[in-house]
mmCIF file of C-alpha atoms and ligand atoms in Angstrom:
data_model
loop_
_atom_site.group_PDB
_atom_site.id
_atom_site.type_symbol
_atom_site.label_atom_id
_atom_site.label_comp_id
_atom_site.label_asym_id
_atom_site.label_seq_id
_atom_site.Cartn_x
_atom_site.Cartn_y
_atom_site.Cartn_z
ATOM 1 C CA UNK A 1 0.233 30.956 -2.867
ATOM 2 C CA UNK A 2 3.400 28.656 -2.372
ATOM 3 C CA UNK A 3 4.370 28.203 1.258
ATOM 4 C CA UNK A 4 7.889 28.512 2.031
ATOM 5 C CA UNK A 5 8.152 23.897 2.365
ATOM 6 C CA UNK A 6 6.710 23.861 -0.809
ATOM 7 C CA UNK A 7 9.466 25.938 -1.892
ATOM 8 C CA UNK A 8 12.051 24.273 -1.255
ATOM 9 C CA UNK A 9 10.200 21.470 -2.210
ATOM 10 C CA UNK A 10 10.104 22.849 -5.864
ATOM 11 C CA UNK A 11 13.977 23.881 -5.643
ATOM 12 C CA UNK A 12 14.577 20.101 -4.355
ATOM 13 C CA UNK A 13 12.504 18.863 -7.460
ATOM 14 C CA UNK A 14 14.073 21.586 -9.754
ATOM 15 C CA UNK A 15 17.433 19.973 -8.885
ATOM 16 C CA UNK A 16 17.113 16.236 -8.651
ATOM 17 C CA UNK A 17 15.804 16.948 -12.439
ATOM 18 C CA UNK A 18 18.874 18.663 -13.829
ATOM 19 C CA UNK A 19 20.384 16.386 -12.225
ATOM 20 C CA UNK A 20 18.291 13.335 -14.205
ATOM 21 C CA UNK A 21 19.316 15.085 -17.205
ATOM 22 C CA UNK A 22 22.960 15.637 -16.224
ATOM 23 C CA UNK A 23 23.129 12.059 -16.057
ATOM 24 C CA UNK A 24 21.093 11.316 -19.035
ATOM 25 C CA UNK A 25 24.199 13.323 -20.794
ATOM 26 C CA UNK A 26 27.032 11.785 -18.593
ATOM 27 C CA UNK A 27 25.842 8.423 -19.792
ATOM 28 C CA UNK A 28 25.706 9.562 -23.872
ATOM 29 C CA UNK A 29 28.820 10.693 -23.628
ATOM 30 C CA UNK A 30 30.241 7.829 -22.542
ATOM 31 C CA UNK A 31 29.650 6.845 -25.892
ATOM 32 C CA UNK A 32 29.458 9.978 -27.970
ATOM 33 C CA UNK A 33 32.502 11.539 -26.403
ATOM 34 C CA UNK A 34 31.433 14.649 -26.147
ATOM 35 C CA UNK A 35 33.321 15.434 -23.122
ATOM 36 C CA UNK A 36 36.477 13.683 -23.753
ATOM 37 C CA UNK A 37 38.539 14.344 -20.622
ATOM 38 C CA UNK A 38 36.040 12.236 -18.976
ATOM 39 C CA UNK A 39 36.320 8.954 -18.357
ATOM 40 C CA UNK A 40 34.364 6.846 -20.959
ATOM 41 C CA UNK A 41 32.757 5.043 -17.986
ATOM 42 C CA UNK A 42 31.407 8.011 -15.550
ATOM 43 C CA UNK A 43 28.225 7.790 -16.707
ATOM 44 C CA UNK A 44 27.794 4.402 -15.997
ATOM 45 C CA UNK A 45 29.625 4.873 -12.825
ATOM 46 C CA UNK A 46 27.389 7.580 -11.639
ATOM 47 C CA UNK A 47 23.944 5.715 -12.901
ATOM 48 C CA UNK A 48 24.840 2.360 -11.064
ATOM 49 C CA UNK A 49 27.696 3.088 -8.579
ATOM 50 C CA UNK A 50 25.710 5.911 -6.889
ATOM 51 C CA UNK A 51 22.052 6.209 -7.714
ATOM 52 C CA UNK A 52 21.279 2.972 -8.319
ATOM 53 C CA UNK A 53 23.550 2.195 -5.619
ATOM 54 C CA UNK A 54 21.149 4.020 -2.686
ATOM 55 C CA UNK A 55 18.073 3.656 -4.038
ATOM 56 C CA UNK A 56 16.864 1.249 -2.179
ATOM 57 C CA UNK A 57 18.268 2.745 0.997
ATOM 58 C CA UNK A 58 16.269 5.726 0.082
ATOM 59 C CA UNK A 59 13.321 3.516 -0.452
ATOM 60 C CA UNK A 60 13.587 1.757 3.120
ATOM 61 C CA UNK A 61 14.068 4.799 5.046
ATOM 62 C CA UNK A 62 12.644 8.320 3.430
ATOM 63 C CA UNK A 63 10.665 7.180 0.473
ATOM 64 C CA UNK A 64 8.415 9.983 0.634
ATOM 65 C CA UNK A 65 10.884 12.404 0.282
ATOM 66 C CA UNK A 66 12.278 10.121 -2.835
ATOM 67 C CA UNK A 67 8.908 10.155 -4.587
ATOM 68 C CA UNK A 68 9.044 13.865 -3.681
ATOM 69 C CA UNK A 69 11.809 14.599 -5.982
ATOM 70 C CA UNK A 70 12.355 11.740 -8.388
ATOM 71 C CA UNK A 71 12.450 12.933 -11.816
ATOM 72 C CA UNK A 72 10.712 10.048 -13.378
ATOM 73 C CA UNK A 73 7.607 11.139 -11.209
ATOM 74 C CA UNK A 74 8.346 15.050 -12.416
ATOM 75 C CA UNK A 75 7.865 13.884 -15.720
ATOM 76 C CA UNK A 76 4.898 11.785 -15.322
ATOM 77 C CA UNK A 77 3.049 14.579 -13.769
ATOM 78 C CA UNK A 78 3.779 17.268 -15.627
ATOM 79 C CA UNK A 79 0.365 17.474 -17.317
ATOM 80 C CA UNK A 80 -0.989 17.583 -14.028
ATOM 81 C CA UNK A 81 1.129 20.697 -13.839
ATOM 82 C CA UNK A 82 0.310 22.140 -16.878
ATOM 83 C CA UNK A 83 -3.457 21.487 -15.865
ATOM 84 C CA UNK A 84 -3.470 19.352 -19.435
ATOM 85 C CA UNK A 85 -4.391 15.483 -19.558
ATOM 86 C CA UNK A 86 -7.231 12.999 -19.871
ATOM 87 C CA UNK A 87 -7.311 12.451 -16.168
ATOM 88 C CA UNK A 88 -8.870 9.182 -16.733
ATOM 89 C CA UNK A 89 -9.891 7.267 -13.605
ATOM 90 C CA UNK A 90 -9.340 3.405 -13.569
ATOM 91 C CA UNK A 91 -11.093 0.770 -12.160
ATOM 92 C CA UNK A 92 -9.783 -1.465 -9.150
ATOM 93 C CA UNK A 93 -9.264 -4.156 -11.121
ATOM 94 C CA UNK A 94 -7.183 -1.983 -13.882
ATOM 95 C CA UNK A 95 -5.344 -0.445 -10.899
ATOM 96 C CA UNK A 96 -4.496 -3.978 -9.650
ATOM 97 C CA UNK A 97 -3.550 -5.327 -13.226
ATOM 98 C CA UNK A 98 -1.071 -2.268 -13.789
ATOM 99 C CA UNK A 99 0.143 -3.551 -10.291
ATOM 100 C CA UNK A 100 0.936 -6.758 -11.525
ATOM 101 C CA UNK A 101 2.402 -5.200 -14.953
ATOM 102 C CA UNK A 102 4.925 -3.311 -13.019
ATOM 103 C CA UNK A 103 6.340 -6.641 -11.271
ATOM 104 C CA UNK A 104 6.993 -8.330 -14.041
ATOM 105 C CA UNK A 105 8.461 -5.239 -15.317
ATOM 106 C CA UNK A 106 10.621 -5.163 -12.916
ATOM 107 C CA UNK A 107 11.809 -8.943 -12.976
ATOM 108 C CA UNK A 108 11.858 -8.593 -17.056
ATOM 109 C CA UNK A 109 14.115 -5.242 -17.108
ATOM 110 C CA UNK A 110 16.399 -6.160 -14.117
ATOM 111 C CA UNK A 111 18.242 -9.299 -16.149
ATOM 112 C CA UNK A 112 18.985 -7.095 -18.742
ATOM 113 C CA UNK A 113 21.489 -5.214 -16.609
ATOM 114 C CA UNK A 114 23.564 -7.888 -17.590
ATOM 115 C CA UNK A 115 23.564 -7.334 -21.033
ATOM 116 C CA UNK A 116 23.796 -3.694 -21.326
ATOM 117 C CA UNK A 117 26.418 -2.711 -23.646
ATOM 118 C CA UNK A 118 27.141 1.212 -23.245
ATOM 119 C CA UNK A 119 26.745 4.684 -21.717
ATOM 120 C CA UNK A 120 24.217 5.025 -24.743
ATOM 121 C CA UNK A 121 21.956 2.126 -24.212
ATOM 122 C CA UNK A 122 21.332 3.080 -20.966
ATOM 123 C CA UNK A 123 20.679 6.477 -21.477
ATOM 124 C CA UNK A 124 18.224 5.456 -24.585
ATOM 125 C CA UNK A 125 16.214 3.169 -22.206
ATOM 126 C CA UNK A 126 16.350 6.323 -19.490
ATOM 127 C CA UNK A 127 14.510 8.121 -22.031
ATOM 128 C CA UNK A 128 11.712 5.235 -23.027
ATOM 129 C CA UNK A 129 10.451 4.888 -19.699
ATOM 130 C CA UNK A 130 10.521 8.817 -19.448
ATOM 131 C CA UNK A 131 8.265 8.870 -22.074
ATOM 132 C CA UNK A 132 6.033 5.899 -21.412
ATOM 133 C CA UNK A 133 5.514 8.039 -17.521
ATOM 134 C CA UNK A 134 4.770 10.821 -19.755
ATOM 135 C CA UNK A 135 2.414 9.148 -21.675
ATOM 136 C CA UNK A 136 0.972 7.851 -18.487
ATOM 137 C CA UNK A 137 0.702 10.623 -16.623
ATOM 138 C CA UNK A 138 -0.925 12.433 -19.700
ATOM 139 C CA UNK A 139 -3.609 9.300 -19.800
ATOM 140 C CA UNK A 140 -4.488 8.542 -16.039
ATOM 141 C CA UNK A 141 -5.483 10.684 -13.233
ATOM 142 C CA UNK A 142 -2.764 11.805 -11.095
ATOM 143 C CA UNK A 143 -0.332 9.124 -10.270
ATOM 144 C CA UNK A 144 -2.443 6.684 -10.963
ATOM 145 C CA UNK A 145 -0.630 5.641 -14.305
ATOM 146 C CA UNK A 146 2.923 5.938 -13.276
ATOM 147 C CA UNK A 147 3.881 6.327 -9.756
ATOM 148 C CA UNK A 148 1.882 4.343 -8.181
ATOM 149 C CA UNK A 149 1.522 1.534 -10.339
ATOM 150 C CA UNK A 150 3.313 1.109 -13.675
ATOM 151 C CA UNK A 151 6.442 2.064 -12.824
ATOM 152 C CA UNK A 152 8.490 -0.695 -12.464
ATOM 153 C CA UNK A 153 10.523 0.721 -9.524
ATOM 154 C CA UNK A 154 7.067 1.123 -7.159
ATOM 155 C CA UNK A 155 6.903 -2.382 -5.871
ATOM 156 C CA UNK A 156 10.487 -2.142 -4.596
ATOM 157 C CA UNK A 157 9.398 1.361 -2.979
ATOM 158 C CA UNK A 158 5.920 -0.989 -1.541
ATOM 159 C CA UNK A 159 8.298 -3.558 -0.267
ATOM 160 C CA UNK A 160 11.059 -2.003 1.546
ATOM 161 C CA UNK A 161 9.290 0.950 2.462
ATOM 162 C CA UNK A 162 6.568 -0.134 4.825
ATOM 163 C CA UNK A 163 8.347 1.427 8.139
ATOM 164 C CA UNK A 164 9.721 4.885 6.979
ATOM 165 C CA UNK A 165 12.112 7.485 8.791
ATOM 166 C CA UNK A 166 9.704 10.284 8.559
ATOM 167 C CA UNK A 167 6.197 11.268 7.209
ATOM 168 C CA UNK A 168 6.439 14.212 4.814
ATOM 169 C CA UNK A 169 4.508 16.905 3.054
ATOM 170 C CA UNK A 170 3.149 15.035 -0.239
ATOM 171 C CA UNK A 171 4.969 18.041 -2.916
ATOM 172 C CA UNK A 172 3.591 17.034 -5.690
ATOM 173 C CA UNK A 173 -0.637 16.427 -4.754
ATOM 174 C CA UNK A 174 -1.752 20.285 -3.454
ATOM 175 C CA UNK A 175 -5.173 18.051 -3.391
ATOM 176 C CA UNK A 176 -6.405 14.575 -3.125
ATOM 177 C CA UNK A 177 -8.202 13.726 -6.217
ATOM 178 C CA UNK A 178 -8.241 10.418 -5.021
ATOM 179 C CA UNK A 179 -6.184 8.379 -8.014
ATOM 180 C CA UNK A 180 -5.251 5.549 -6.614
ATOM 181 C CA UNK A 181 -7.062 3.638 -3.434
ATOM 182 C CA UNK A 182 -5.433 3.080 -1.580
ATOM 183 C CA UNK A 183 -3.123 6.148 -1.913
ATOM 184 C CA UNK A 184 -0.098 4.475 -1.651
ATOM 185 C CA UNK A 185 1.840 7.564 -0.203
ATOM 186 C CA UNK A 186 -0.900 8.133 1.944
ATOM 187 C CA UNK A 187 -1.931 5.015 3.372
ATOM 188 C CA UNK A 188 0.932 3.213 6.056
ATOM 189 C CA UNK A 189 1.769 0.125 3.801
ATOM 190 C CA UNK A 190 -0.640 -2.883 3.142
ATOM 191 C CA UNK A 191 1.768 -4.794 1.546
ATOM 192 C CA UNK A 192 3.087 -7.046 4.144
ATOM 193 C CA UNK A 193 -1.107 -7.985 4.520
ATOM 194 C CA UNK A 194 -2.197 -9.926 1.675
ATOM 195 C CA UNK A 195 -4.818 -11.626 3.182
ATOM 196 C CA UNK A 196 -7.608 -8.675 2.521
ATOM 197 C CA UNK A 197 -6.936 -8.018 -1.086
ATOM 198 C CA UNK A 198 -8.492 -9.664 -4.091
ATOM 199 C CA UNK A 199 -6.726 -12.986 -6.005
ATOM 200 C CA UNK A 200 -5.088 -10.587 -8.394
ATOM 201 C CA UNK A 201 -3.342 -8.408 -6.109
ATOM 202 C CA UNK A 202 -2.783 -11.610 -3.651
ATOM 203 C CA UNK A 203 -0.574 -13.155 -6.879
ATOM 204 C CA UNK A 204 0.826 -9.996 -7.490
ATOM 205 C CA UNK A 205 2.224 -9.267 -3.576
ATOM 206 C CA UNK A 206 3.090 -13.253 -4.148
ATOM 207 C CA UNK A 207 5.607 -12.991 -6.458
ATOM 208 C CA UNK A 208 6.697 -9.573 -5.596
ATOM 209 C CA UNK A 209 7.170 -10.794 -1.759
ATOM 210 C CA UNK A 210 8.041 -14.119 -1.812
ATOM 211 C CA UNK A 211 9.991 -14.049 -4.943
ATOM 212 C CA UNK A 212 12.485 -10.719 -4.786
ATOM 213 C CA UNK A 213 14.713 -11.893 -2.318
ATOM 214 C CA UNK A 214 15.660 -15.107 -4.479
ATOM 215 C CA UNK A 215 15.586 -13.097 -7.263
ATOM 216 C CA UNK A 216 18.103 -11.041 -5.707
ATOM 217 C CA UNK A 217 20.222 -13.346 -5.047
ATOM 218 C CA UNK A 218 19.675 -15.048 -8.357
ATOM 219 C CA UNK A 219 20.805 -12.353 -9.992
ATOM 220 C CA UNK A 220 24.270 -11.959 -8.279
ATOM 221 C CA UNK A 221 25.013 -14.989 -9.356
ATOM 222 C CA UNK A 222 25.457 -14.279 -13.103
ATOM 223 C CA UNK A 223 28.585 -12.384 -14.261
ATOM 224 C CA UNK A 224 28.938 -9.510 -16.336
ATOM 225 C CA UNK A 225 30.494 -10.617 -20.017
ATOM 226 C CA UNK A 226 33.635 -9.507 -20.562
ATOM 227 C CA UNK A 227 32.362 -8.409 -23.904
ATOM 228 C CA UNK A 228 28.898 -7.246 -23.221
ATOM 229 C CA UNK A 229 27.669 -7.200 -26.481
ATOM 230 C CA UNK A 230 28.059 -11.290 -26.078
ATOM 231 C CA UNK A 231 25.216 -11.467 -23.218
ATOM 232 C CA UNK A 232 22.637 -10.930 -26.129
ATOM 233 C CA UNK A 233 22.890 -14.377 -26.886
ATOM 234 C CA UNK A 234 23.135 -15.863 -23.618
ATOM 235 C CA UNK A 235 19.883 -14.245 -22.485
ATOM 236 C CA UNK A 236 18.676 -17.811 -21.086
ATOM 237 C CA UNK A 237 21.398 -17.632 -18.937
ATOM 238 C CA UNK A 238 20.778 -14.070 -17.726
ATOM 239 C CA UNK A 239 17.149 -14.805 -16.842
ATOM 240 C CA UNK A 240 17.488 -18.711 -15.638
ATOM 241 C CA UNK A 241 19.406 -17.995 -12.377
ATOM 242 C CA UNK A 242 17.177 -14.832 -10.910
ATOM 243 C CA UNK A 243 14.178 -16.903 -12.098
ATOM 244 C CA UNK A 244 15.315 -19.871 -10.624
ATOM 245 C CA UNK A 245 15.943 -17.764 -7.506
ATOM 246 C CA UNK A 246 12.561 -16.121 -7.484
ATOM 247 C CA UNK A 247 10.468 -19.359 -7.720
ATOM 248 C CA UNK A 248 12.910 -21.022 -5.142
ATOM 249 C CA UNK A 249 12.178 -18.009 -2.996
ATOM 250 C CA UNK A 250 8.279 -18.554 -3.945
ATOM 251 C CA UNK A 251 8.335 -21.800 -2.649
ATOM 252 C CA UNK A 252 9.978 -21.118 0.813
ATOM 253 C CA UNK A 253 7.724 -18.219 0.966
ATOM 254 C CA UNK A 254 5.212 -20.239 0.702
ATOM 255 C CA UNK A 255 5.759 -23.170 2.709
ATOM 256 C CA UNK A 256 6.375 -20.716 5.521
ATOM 257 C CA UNK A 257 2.865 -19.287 5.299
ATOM 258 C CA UNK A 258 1.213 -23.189 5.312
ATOM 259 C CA UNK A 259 3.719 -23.321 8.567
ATOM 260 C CA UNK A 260 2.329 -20.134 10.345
ATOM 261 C CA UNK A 261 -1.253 -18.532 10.781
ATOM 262 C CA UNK A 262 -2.317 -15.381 9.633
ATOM 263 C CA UNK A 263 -1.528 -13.541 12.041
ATOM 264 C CA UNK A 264 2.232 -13.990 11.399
ATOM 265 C CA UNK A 265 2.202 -13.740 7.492
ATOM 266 C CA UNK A 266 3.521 -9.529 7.967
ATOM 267 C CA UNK A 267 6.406 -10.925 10.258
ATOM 268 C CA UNK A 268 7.036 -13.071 7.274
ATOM 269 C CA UNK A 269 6.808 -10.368 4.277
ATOM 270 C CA UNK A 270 8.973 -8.148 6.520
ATOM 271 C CA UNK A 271 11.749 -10.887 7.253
ATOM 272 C CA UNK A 272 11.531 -11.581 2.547
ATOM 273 C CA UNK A 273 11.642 -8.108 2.409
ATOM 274 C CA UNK A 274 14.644 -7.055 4.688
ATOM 275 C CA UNK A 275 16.575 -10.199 3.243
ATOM 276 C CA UNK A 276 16.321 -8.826 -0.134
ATOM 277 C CA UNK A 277 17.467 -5.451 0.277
ATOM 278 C CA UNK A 278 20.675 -6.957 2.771
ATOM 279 C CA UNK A 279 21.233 -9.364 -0.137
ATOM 280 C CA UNK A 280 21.260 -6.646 -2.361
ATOM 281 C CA UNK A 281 24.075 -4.709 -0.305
ATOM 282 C CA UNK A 282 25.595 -7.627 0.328
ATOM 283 C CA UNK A 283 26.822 -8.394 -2.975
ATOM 284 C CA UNK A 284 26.916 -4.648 -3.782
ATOM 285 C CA UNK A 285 28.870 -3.023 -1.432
ATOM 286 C CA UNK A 286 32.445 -4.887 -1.842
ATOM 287 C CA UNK A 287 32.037 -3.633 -5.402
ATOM 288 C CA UNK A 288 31.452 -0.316 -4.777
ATOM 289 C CA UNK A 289 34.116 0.176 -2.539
ATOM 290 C CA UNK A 290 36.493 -1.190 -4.558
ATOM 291 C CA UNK A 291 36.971 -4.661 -2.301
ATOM 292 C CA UNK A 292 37.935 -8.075 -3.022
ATOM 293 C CA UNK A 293 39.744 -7.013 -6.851
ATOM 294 C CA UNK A 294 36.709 -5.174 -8.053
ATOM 295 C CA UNK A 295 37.133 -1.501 -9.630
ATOM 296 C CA UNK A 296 34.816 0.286 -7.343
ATOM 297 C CA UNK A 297 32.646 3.941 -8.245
ATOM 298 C CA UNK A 298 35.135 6.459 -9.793
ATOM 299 C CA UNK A 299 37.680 3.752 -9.754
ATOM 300 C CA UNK A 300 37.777 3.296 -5.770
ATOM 301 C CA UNK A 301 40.061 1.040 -4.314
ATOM 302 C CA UNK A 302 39.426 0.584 -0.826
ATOM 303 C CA UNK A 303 41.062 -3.186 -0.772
ATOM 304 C CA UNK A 304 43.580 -2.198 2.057
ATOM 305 C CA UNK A 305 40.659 -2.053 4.388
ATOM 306 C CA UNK A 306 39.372 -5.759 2.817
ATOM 307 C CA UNK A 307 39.531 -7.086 6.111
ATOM 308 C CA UNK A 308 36.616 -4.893 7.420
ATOM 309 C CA UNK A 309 34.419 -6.555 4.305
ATOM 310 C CA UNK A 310 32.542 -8.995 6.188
ATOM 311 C CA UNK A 311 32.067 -6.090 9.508
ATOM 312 C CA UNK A 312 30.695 -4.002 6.768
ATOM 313 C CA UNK A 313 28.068 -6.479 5.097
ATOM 314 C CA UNK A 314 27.202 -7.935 8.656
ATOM 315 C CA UNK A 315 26.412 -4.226 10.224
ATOM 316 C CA UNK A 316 24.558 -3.629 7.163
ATOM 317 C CA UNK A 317 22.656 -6.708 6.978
ATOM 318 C CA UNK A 318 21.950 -5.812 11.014
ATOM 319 C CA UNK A 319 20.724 -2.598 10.650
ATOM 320 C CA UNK A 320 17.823 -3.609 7.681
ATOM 321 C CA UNK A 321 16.340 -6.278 9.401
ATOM 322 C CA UNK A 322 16.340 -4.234 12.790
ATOM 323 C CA UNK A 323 14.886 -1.245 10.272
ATOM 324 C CA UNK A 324 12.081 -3.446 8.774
ATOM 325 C CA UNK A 325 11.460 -6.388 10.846
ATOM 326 C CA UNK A 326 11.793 -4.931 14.026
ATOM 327 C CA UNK A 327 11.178 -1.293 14.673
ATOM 328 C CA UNK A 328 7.450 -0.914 15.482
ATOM 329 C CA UNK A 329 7.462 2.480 13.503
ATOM 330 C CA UNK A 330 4.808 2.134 11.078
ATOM 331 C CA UNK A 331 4.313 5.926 9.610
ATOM 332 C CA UNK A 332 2.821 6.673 5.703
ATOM 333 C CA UNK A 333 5.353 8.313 3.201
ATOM 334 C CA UNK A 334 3.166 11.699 3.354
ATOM 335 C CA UNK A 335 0.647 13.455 4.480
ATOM 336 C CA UNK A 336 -2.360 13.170 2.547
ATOM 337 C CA UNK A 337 -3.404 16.634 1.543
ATOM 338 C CA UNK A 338 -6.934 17.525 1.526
ATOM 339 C CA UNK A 339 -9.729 16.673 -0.615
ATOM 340 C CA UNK A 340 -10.229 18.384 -3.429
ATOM 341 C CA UNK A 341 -13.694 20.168 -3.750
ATOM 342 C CA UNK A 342 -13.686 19.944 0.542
HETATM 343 S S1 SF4 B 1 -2.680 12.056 -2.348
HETATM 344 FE FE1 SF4 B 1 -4.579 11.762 -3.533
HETATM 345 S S2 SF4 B 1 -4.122 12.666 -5.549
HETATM 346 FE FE2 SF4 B 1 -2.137 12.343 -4.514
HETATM 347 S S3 SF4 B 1 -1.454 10.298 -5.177
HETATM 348 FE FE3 SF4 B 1 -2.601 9.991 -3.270
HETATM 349 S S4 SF4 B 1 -4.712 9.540 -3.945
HETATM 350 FE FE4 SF4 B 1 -3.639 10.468 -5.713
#
C-alpha cells in the first residue's frame, strides 16, 4: 500500500521523466528538425541554460529530493522495480574503485562540453549513460552501481551537498538492503573527513576536493569554437587548462592541509567546495542572463541591468559559502527506511 508522500513522490518521478525525454527530443530536433518552428538551439538551451544551469544549486541545497526524481536514477533502478536484476553485492574496495571511476568520469566528460557539436550529440550521449545506469542498475544491488557511485554526477552531489535544506523521505528504497556503506543518502556526508577512509578513497576525495574548484575555473577559461566541429582537434587545449587548474588546485589543497591539523581539514573541504560551485555561477550567470554581450537562455538579454553583474555574482558567491562553510546544519539527504527482513 502506497502512502499518499509516496504518491506524489511517484507523480514527481513520473514527471521529471517525461520531462528527461522531452528534452532528449528537444535536443534531436535541434538537429533533425522535426519541429521546425522551433528554434534550432532550444534544446541546447534548455539542457545547459536551465538544467544544467541549477543543478548544482539543487545539489547544495535539496539533493535528496534531486536524487528523488532524477531520471537517470529512474532508469538505473528500474529492475529494482520490476523485481528483475542480478542484485550483485560489491566489495568495499569495488565500491571505492567505482568511486574513483566516477571522478575521473567526471573530469574526462566535462572538457568535452567544449567540443560538442549539436542538439544530436548531446542527446546521443544522454542516451549512453542512460543505458550504461541501466546496465548498472540491472548488475549491482540497488544503487550501488549507478547512483551512488558510477555516475559521474555523484561526487558533485558528495561535494556540495554535505549541509542540505531538508531531510526527505528516500522514494525510491521502500527498504534498506544495504547497497552501498555508507548509504550515501542516508549517512550526513563524510566527504569533507578523509582522514578515516582507506588510501583509495583518500586519493579519490583528493582529487575530487582539492582539485574541482581549479578545475572549475580551468574550464572557464577555454572558449567555445566558433565552429565546434573544430574543437575535435584542439582537444589538448580543451583538457590542458581545467587540468592545469585541477592540479594547481591539488597543490594549494594540499599545502593547506601540511599548514593546518586535522581537526581543520572539513573547514578546508568546505571552503574547496563552496569556491567551486561560486566559481561555477560566477562565470555562469552573466551568460545566462544575457550580460556582458552574451546571448543568454531563450535568447535573454538582460544587458540593461549589466551594472547589477558584479551585485549579482558577489550575493551569490555570499550566500554558498555562508550555505556550506558556515551554517552548522549538517542533516542526511533522506531518511533511511528500514531494514529489509526487520
Ligand atoms: S537506503 Fe539502503 S537500499 Fe537505499 S541506497 Fe541506501 S543503503 Fe542502498
Amino acid at each position: 500500500m502506497i502512502d499518499k508522500e509516496m504518491k506524489i513522490w511517484r507523480l514527481l518521478q513520473v514527471i521529471l521523466y517525461l520531462s528527461g525525454i522531452l528534452l532528449l527530443v528537444l535536443l534531436f530536433n535541434d538537429s533533425l528538425r522535426f519541429f521546425p518552428s522551433l528554434d534550432d538551439n532550444f534544446g541546447r538551451d534548455a539542457f545547459w541554460n536551465i538544467l544544467i544551469f541549477s543543478a548544482p544549486f539543487l545539489f547544495a541545497v535539496i539533493p535528496g529530493v534531486w536524487r528523488n526524481i532524477c531520471p537517470l536514477s529512474t532508469t538505473s533502478l528500474m529492475t529494482r522495480y520490476f523485481g528483475v536484476g542480478k542484485k550483485i553485492k560489491q566489495s568495499k574496495k569495488q565500491d571505492e574503485l567505482l568511486f574513483l571511476i566516477s571522478i575521473l568520469l567526471l573530469y574526462l566528460i566535462v572538457p568535452l562540453r567544449h567540443v560538442e557539436t549539436s542538439g544530436f550529440s548531446v542527446a546521443s550521449g544522454l542516451v549512453i549513460i542512460a543505458i550504461v545506469a541501466f546496465i548498472m542498475g540491472y548488475f549491482f544491488q540497488g544503487k550501488s552501481g549507478w547512483c551512488s557511485r558510477l555516475c559521474p554526477v555523484y561526487p558533485v552531489e558528495r561535494l556540495y551537498g554535505s549541509k542540505p535544506l531538508i531531510t526527505v523521505t528516500n522514494a525510491h528504497c521502500s527498504s534498506c538492503e544495504n547497497c552501498t556503506s555508507p548509504c550515501p543518502d542516508s549517512t550526513v556526508s563524510d566527504i569533507h573527513d578523509v582522514h578515516h577512509e582507506s588510501r583509495l578513497s583518500q586519493f579519490s576525495n583528493y582529487i575530487l576536493i582539492g582539485g574541482f574548484p581549479g578545475f572549475v575555473w580551468g574550464w572557464f577559461q577555454v572558449s567555445d569554437f566558433s565552429n565546434r566541429t573544430e574543437g575535435w582537434s584542439h582537444l589538448g587545449e580543451v583538457y590542458a587548462m581545467p587540468l592545469l587548474g585541477l592540479l594547481v588546485s591539488i597543490a594549494v589543497y594540499w599545502q593547506l592541509r601540511q599548514s593546518f591539523t586535522k581537526k581543520d581539514y572539513s573547514k578546508i573541504s568546505l571552503v574547496f567546495a563552496a569556491t567551486a560551485i561560486s566559481c561555477y555561477y560566477f562565470y555562469r550567470i552573466p551568460a545566462v542572463l544575457g550580460f556582458s554581450g552574451h546571448t543568454g537562455v531563450f535568447g535573454l538579454d538582460l544587458s540593461v541591468y549589466e551594472h547589477y553583474q558584479f551585485m549579482l555574482q558577489f550575493v551569490v558567491t555570499v550566500f554558498f559559502f555562508w550555505w556550506i562553510v558556515f551554517r552548522k546544519k549538517i542533516i542526511s539527504w533522506e531518511k533511511r527506511p528500514k531494514y529489509k527482513n526487520c
